[in-house]
Coordinates of C-alpha atoms and ligand atoms in Angstrom, one line a residue:
M1182 CA -16.9 -12.6 9.5
D1183 CA -19.6 -11.5 7.1
E1184 CA -19.8 -14.5 4.8
L1185 CA -21.9 -12.4 2.4
V1186 CA -18.9 -10.2 1.5
S1187 CA -17.7 -11.9 -1.6
K1188 CA -14.2 -11.5 -3.0
K1189 CA -13.5 -9.4 -6.1
N1190 CA -13.4 -11.3 -9.3
L1191 CA -9.6 -11.0 -9.9
N1192 CA -7.3 -13.4 -11.5
W1193 CA -5.4 -13.6 -8.2
S1194 CA -2.6 -16.0 -9.3
E1195 CA -1.7 -13.7 -12.2
L1196 CA -1.3 -10.5 -10.2
G1197 CA 2.1 -8.7 -10.4
F1198 CA 3.5 -6.3 -7.8
K1199 CA 1.4 -3.4 -9.1
Y1200 CA -0.9 -0.8 -7.7
H1201 CA -4.5 -1.9 -7.8
K1202 CA -7.1 0.5 -6.6
T1203 CA -9.1 -0.8 -3.7
D1204 CA -12.2 0.7 -2.1
Y1205 CA -10.9 2.4 1.1
R1206 CA -7.9 4.0 2.6
F1207 CA -7.3 5.5 6.0
R1208 CA -6.3 9.1 6.6
A1209 CA -5.4 11.0 9.8
L1210 CA -4.0 14.5 9.9
H1211 CA -1.6 16.0 12.4
K1212 CA -2.5 19.6 13.0
S1213 CA -1.6 22.1 15.8
G1214 CA 0.6 19.4 17.4
K1215 CA -2.2 16.8 17.6
W1216 CA -3.3 13.7 15.7
Q1217 CA -6.9 13.5 14.6
E1218 CA -8.8 10.3 15.2
G1219 CA -8.6 9.5 11.5
E1220 CA -11.1 7.9 9.1
L1221 CA -11.6 5.7 6.2
I1222 CA -12.0 7.5 2.9
T1223 CA -12.6 6.5 -0.7
D1224 CA -10.5 9.0 -2.7
E1225 CA -7.1 7.6 -3.7
A1226 CA -5.8 11.1 -4.6
I1227 CA -4.0 13.3 -2.1
S1228 CA -4.4 17.0 -2.5
I1229 CA -1.6 18.9 -0.9
H1230 CA 0.0 22.4 -1.0
E1231 CA 2.5 23.0 -3.8
G1232 CA 5.0 24.0 -1.2
A1233 CA 4.7 20.8 0.9
P1234 CA 8.0 19.7 2.3
S1235 CA 7.3 16.0 1.3
I1236 CA 7.4 16.9 -2.4
H1237 CA 10.3 19.3 -2.3
Y1238 CA 12.6 18.0 0.5
A1239 CA 11.4 14.4 0.8
Q1240 CA 10.0 14.8 4.3
Q1241 CA 8.3 11.5 4.2
C1242 CA 8.6 7.9 5.4
F1243 CA 6.7 4.8 4.7
E1244 CA 6.2 1.1 5.6
G1245 CA 5.5 -2.1 3.7
M1246 CA 3.5 -4.9 5.2
K1247 CA 1.2 -7.7 4.0
A1248 CA -2.1 -9.3 5.1
Q1249 CA -2.4 -12.9 4.1
T1250 CA -5.3 -15.3 4.1
A1251 CA -4.3 -18.2 6.4
V1252 CA -5.0 -21.8 5.7
D1253 CA -8.0 -21.6 8.1
G1254 CA -9.4 -18.5 6.5
R1255 CA -8.2 -16.0 9.2
V1256 CA -6.6 -12.8 7.9
L1257 CA -3.1 -12.4 9.3
L1258 CA -0.6 -9.6 9.6
F1259 CA 3.1 -10.4 10.3
R1260 CA 4.6 -8.5 13.2
P1261 CA 2.9 -5.1 12.6
D1262 CA 4.3 -3.8 15.9
L1263 CA 7.7 -3.8 14.3
N1264 CA 6.5 -1.7 11.3
S1265 CA 5.0 0.8 13.8
E1266 CA 8.4 0.9 15.7
R1267 CA 10.3 1.4 12.5
M1268 CA 8.1 4.2 11.3
N1269 CA 8.5 5.8 14.7
S1270 CA 12.3 5.6 14.4
A1271 CA 12.2 7.3 10.9
A1272 CA 9.7 10.1 11.9
P1273 CA 12.0 11.9 14.4
R1274 CA 15.0 11.5 12.1
L1275 CA 13.0 13.7 9.6
L1276 CA 11.5 16.0 12.2
M1277 CA 8.1 14.4 11.8
P1278 CA 5.7 13.5 14.7
Q1279 CA 5.6 9.8 15.6
V1280 CA 2.4 7.9 14.8
P1281 CA 1.1 6.4 18.1
K1282 CA 1.2 2.6 17.9
D1283 CA -2.5 2.3 18.6
L1284 CA -3.3 4.7 15.7
F1285 CA -1.0 2.8 13.4
I1286 CA -2.4 -0.6 14.2
R1287 CA -6.0 0.6 14.1
A1288 CA -5.5 2.3 10.7
V1289 CA -3.9 -0.9 9.3
E1290 CA -6.7 -3.1 10.7
E1291 CA -9.5 -0.8 9.6
T1292 CA -8.1 -0.5 6.1
V1293 CA -7.6 -4.3 5.7
R1294 CA -11.0 -5.0 7.1
A1295 CA -12.8 -2.5 4.9
N1296 CA -11.0 -4.0 1.8
Y1297 CA -11.8 -7.6 2.8
A1298 CA -13.1 -8.3 -0.7
W1299 CA -9.6 -7.5 -2.1
I1300 CA -7.6 -9.8 0.1
P1301 CA -6.3 -12.6 -2.1
P1302 CA -7.5 -16.1 -1.1
Y1303 CA -5.3 -18.7 0.5
G1304 CA -3.3 -20.7 -2.0
S1305 CA -3.4 -18.0 -4.7
G1306 CA 0.2 -17.0 -4.2
A1307 CA -1.0 -13.4 -3.8
S1308 CA -1.4 -11.2 -0.7
L1309 CA -2.7 -7.8 0.3
Y1310 CA 0.2 -5.3 0.3
I1311 CA -0.2 -2.6 2.9
R1312 CA 1.5 0.8 2.5
P1313 CA 1.4 3.1 5.6
M1314 CA 3.0 6.5 4.9
L1315 CA 3.7 9.7 6.7
I1316 CA 4.2 12.9 4.7
G1317 CA 4.8 16.5 5.5
V1318 CA 2.0 18.6 4.0
G1319 CA 1.0 22.3 4.2
E1320 CA 2.6 25.5 3.0
N1321 CA 6.3 25.9 3.1
L1322 CA 9.3 27.1 1.1
G1323 CA 12.5 27.2 3.0
L1324 CA 14.3 24.1 4.3
N1325 CA 12.0 23.7 7.3
P1326 CA 9.9 20.9 8.5
A1327 CA 6.2 20.9 7.7
Q1328 CA 3.7 22.3 10.1
E1329 CA 1.1 19.6 9.2
F1330 CA 1.4 15.9 8.4
E1331 CA -0.8 13.2 6.9
F1332 CA -0.7 9.6 7.9
R1333 CA -2.3 7.4 5.3
V1334 CA -2.6 3.7 4.8
F1335 CA -3.6 2.2 1.5
V1336 CA -3.7 -1.4 0.3
S1337 CA -3.3 -3.3 -3.0
P1338 CA -3.6 -6.9 -3.8
V1339 CA -0.2 -8.1 -5.2
G1340 CA 1.5 -11.1 -6.6
P1341 CA 5.3 -11.8 -6.5
Y1342 CA 7.7 -8.9 -6.5
Y1343 CA 10.1 -10.6 -8.9
K1344 CA 8.8 -12.3 -12.0
G1345 CA 7.8 -15.9 -11.6
A1346 CA 5.4 -17.7 -9.2
G1347 CA 6.4 -18.7 -5.7
M1348 CA 10.0 -18.5 -5.0
A1349 CA 11.7 -16.7 -7.9
V1350 CA 15.5 -17.1 -8.3
I1351 CA 17.0 -13.7 -9.0
S1352 CA 20.3 -12.1 -10.0
L1353 CA 21.8 -9.0 -8.6
A1354 CA 24.3 -6.5 -10.1
V1355 CA 26.6 -4.6 -7.7
S1356 CA 25.9 -0.9 -8.0
E1357 CA 28.5 1.6 -8.9
I1358 CA 26.6 4.3 -7.1
D1359 CA 25.9 4.3 -3.4
R1360 CA 22.6 4.0 -1.7
A1361 CA 23.3 5.3 1.8
A1362 CA 26.2 7.1 3.5
P1363 CA 27.6 6.0 6.9
R1364 CA 25.6 8.1 9.4
G1365 CA 23.1 8.9 6.7
T1366 CA 19.5 7.7 6.4
G1367 CA 20.1 4.2 5.1
S1368 CA 18.6 2.5 8.2
Y1369 CA 15.3 4.4 7.9
K1370 CA 12.5 3.7 5.4
V1371 CA 12.4 7.1 3.9
G1372 CA 11.5 7.8 0.3
A1373 CA 14.8 9.8 -0.4
N1374 CA 16.8 6.5 -0.2
Y1375 CA 14.6 5.0 -2.9
A1376 CA 14.7 8.0 -5.3
G1377 CA 18.5 7.9 -5.1
G1378 CA 18.3 4.2 -6.0
L1379 CA 16.1 4.4 -9.0
L1380 CA 19.1 4.8 -11.3
A1381 CA 21.0 2.0 -9.7
T1382 CA 18.0 -0.3 -10.3
R1383 CA 17.8 0.8 -13.9
Q1384 CA 21.5 0.2 -14.4
A1385 CA 21.2 -3.3 -12.8
Q1386 CA 18.3 -4.2 -15.0
E1387 CA 20.2 -3.0 -18.1
L1388 CA 22.8 -5.6 -17.2
G1389 CA 20.1 -8.3 -17.1
A1390 CA 19.9 -8.4 -13.3
N1391 CA 16.6 -8.1 -11.3
E1392 CA 18.0 -5.5 -8.9
A1393 CA 21.0 -3.6 -7.6
L1394 CA 23.2 -4.9 -4.8
Y1395 CA 24.9 -2.2 -2.7
L1396 CA 28.2 -2.5 -1.1
D1397 CA 29.2 -0.3 1.8
A1398 CA 29.8 3.3 0.8
S1399 CA 33.1 3.8 2.5
E1400 CA 35.1 0.9 1.2
N1401 CA 33.0 -0.6 -1.5
R1402 CA 33.7 -4.0 -0.1
Y1403 CA 31.1 -5.3 2.3
I1404 CA 27.6 -6.3 1.3
D1405 CA 25.0 -3.8 2.5
E1406 CA 21.7 -4.8 0.9
A1407 CA 19.7 -5.0 -2.3
G1408 CA 17.5 -2.1 -3.6
S1409 CA 14.4 -3.5 -1.9
A1410 CA 15.6 -6.3 0.3
N1411 CA 18.2 -7.4 2.9
I1412 CA 20.7 -10.2 2.2
L1413 CA 21.3 -13.6 3.7
V1414 CA 24.1 -15.9 2.9
V1415 CA 24.6 -19.6 3.8
M1416 CA 28.3 -20.2 4.1
N1417 CA 30.0 -23.5 3.2
D1418 CA 30.0 -24.6 6.8
G1419 CA 26.2 -24.1 6.9
T1420 CA 26.3 -20.9 9.0
L1421 CA 23.5 -18.4 8.1
V1422 CA 25.1 -15.0 7.9
T1423 CA 23.5 -11.6 7.3
P1424 CA 25.5 -8.3 6.8
K1425 CA 26.1 -6.1 9.8
S1426 CA 25.8 -2.5 8.7
D1427 CA 24.3 0.7 10.1
A1428 CA 23.4 1.8 6.6
I1429 CA 20.8 -0.9 5.8
L1430 CA 17.1 -1.1 6.6
P1431 CA 16.5 -3.3 9.6
S1432 CA 14.3 -5.8 7.7
I1433 CA 11.6 -7.4 9.8
T1434 CA 11.7 -10.4 7.5
R1435 CA 15.5 -10.8 8.0
R1436 CA 15.3 -10.4 11.8
S1437 CA 12.5 -13.0 11.9
I1438 CA 14.4 -15.5 9.7
M1439 CA 17.6 -15.1 11.8
E1440 CA 15.6 -15.9 14.9
F1441 CA 13.7 -18.9 13.6
A1442 CA 16.8 -20.3 11.8
K1443 CA 18.6 -20.4 15.1
D1444 CA 15.7 -21.4 17.4
Q1445 CA 13.6 -23.6 15.2
L1446 CA 15.9 -24.9 12.4
G1447 CA 18.9 -25.3 14.7
M1448 CA 21.3 -23.3 12.4
N1449 CA 24.3 -21.3 13.4
T1450 CA 23.6 -17.7 12.7
Q1451 CA 25.9 -14.6 12.6
E1452 CA 25.4 -11.0 11.9
R1453 CA 28.8 -9.6 10.6
P1454 CA 30.3 -7.7 7.7
I1455 CA 30.5 -9.9 4.6
D1456 CA 33.4 -9.0 2.2
L1457 CA 31.9 -9.9 -1.1
R1458 CA 35.1 -10.5 -3.2
A1459 CA 37.0 -12.2 -0.5
E1460 CA 34.2 -14.5 0.6
L1461 CA 32.3 -15.3 -2.5
S1462 CA 34.0 -18.7 -2.8
N1463 CA 32.7 -19.6 0.6
F1464 CA 29.0 -18.9 -0.3
Q1465 CA 26.9 -22.0 -0.5
E1466 CA 23.5 -20.2 -1.0
M1467 CA 22.4 -16.6 -1.0
A1468 CA 19.0 -14.9 -0.9
A1469 CA 17.3 -11.5 -0.7
C1470 CA 14.5 -11.1 1.8
G1471 CA 11.8 -8.6 2.6
T1472 CA 8.1 -8.1 2.7
A1473 CA 7.8 -7.6 -1.1
A1474 CA 10.7 -10.0 -2.0
V1475 CA 9.7 -12.6 0.6
L1476 CA 12.7 -14.9 0.2
S1477 CA 14.2 -14.8 -3.2
P1478 CA 17.3 -17.0 -3.8
V1479 CA 20.2 -15.2 -5.6
G1480 CA 21.6 -17.4 -8.4
K1481 CA 24.2 -15.1 -9.8
L1482 CA 25.9 -11.8 -9.1
Y1483 CA 27.4 -9.2 -11.5
F1484 CA 30.4 -7.2 -10.3
D1485 CA 33.9 -6.3 -11.6
D1486 CA 32.7 -6.6 -15.2
Q1487 CA 31.5 -10.2 -15.0
W1488 CA 28.9 -12.6 -13.8
H1489 CA 29.7 -14.8 -10.9
S1490 CA 27.7 -17.9 -10.2
V1491 CA 26.4 -18.2 -6.6
Y1492 CA 24.4 -21.4 -6.7
G1493 CA 23.9 -24.1 -9.3
D1494 CA 23.3 -22.8 -12.8
G1495 CA 21.9 -19.6 -11.5
S1496 CA 18.2 -20.7 -11.7
E1497 CA 18.0 -23.4 -9.0
V1498 CA 16.8 -23.1 -5.4
G1499 CA 19.2 -24.6 -2.8
P1500 CA 17.9 -26.8 0.0
V1501 CA 18.6 -24.4 2.9
M1502 CA 16.8 -21.4 1.3
Q1503 CA 13.9 -23.8 0.4
K1504 CA 13.6 -24.7 4.1
V1505 CA 13.9 -21.1 5.2
Y1506 CA 11.2 -20.0 2.7
D1507 CA 8.9 -22.8 3.7
T1508 CA 9.2 -21.9 7.3
L1509 CA 8.7 -18.2 6.8
V1510 CA 5.7 -18.5 4.5
G1511 CA 4.3 -21.3 6.6
I1512 CA 4.3 -19.0 9.7
Q1513 CA 2.9 -16.1 7.8
K1514 CA 0.0 -18.2 6.4
G1515 CA -0.7 -20.0 9.7
E1516 CA 0.4 -23.4 8.3
V1517 CA 3.3 -23.7 10.7
S1518 CA 2.7 -23.2 14.4
D1519 CA 3.7 -19.7 15.3
G1520 CA 5.5 -20.3 18.6
F1521 CA 6.8 -16.8 18.5
G1522 CA 3.5 -15.0 18.5
W1523 CA 4.4 -13.1 15.3
T1524 CA 1.1 -13.3 13.5
H1525 CA -1.6 -10.8 14.3
E1526 CA -5.2 -11.7 13.3
V1527 CA -7.4 -8.9 11.8
K1528 CA -10.9 -9.8 12.9
I1529 CA -13.1 -9.4 9.9
Ligands
LIG1260 N1 15.7 -3.2 2.5 C1 15.0 -2.3 1.8 C2 15.8 -1.3 1.2 C3 13.6 -2.4 1.7 O1 12.9 -1.5 0.9 C4 12.9 -3.5 2.3 C5 11.5 -3.6 2.2 O2 10.8 -3.2 3.1 C6 13.7 -4.4 3.1 C7 15.0 -4.2 3.1 C8 13.0 -5.5 3.8 O3 12.4 -5.1 5.0 P1 11.1 -5.8 5.5 O4 11.6 -7.3 5.7 O5 10.9 -5.2 6.9 O6 10.1 -5.7 4.6
LIG1261 C1 8.6 -3.7 0.9 O1 9.2 -4.8 0.7 O2 7.6 -3.6 1.6 C2 9.1 -2.5 0.2 O3 8.8 -1.5 0.7 C3 10.0 -2.6 -0.9 C4 9.5 -1.6 -2.0 C5 10.6 -1.1 -2.8 C6 8.4 -2.3 -2.8

C-alpha cells in the first residue's frame, strides 16, 4: 500500500447515503459481440444515443456492493463473486451479454483501488458503496435489444442508508401497489423494478414509514420484501425465518445471515412463506437486510389502516438482531474470523 496516499478530508461519520463524486470509474463497452478490455476514466457523465434501449425500455441491470476498511487496515469486499453471478442472471433475462466474472471483479478492484483516498476509515461508520451497472446503449427505436452495451462501475463513500448512526430501527408500511409479478422480474436487480417502486416508497414515507413493505402480488398476504432490502423475522420460538418467494431479490446479505445464523450462532433457520396478518403475533423481532440497509431492525409496521408494534416501543433493538448485526458487520470488517471465506481483499 502506498502510505503516501492520504484520505480525503471528509466528515466520514456524517455522510448520508448520497452520491459523492470520486476520482475514477471503470468503463468497458460491448461491441460487435465482444467485450473490450475496459479502462478507468474520470468523466462521471455518460453520453449515449437518444434512442438507447436503457433509457426507453429499461434495458439495464445493476449491483450494489461495499468496500470496507477492516480493523487491520485491509480493504475488504464481501462476496463479490455473488454480485457477479447475480448480474449474470439478470443480463440474459433482459437479452444483454453477461459480464465475464474476471472482468467484473477486475473492474470493481481497479475502481476501488484507484479511489483509495475515498474509502472511509475503519470505525467511521461509513463505507465505499460500489455500483456496477450494465446498460443497453446505441441507436434503436422499436422494442428490440441494444446492439451495444456499457458496463460501468462507480463508487461513492456513504453513511447509513436509513437515518441514524449504526443500527437504525426502521418502520415499514405495507404497499398497496405491487413491486413484482409472479414470473416477472422481481428476482433480478433491474432498474425497472425500482422505477415502479418509487411511488410505493413515497406513499410509505407519507405515512411516516422509512420504506414500503411488499406482500406477494397474487394473494396480498405473504411478505415479499422491502423496497431496498429483504426481510428476516425471529419467531417466538427463536427460529429465524425469511420469506420464500420467487419474486424477491436473492439478497447476498440475507443468504449470508441465514448461513451464519445456523452454522455459527446455532439458530434454527427456515425459508418459507410468512403470512403477515396471521403470523404477526408470533413475531419476536424483525429486520430488513441488504448491502445498503445492512441489518435494520423493524420496530413497527403499518397495514390495514393502522400501526402495529413489532418489537418494544418501536425504537428498540432486540437481542437477536443485535447479535446478527454484530456478527455480520464483524465479518465484513474483519473483526470476527471469516471461517466462510466471504471477505475478498483488494490489494492497494
Ligand atoms: N432487495 C432489494 C429490492 C434490494 O434492492 C436489495 C439491495 O441490493 C436487497 C434486497 C438486498 O440485497 P443484497 O443483500 O444483495 O444487497
Ligand atoms: C443496495 O443495497 O445495494 C441497493 O442496491 C439498494 C438501493 C435501492 C440503494
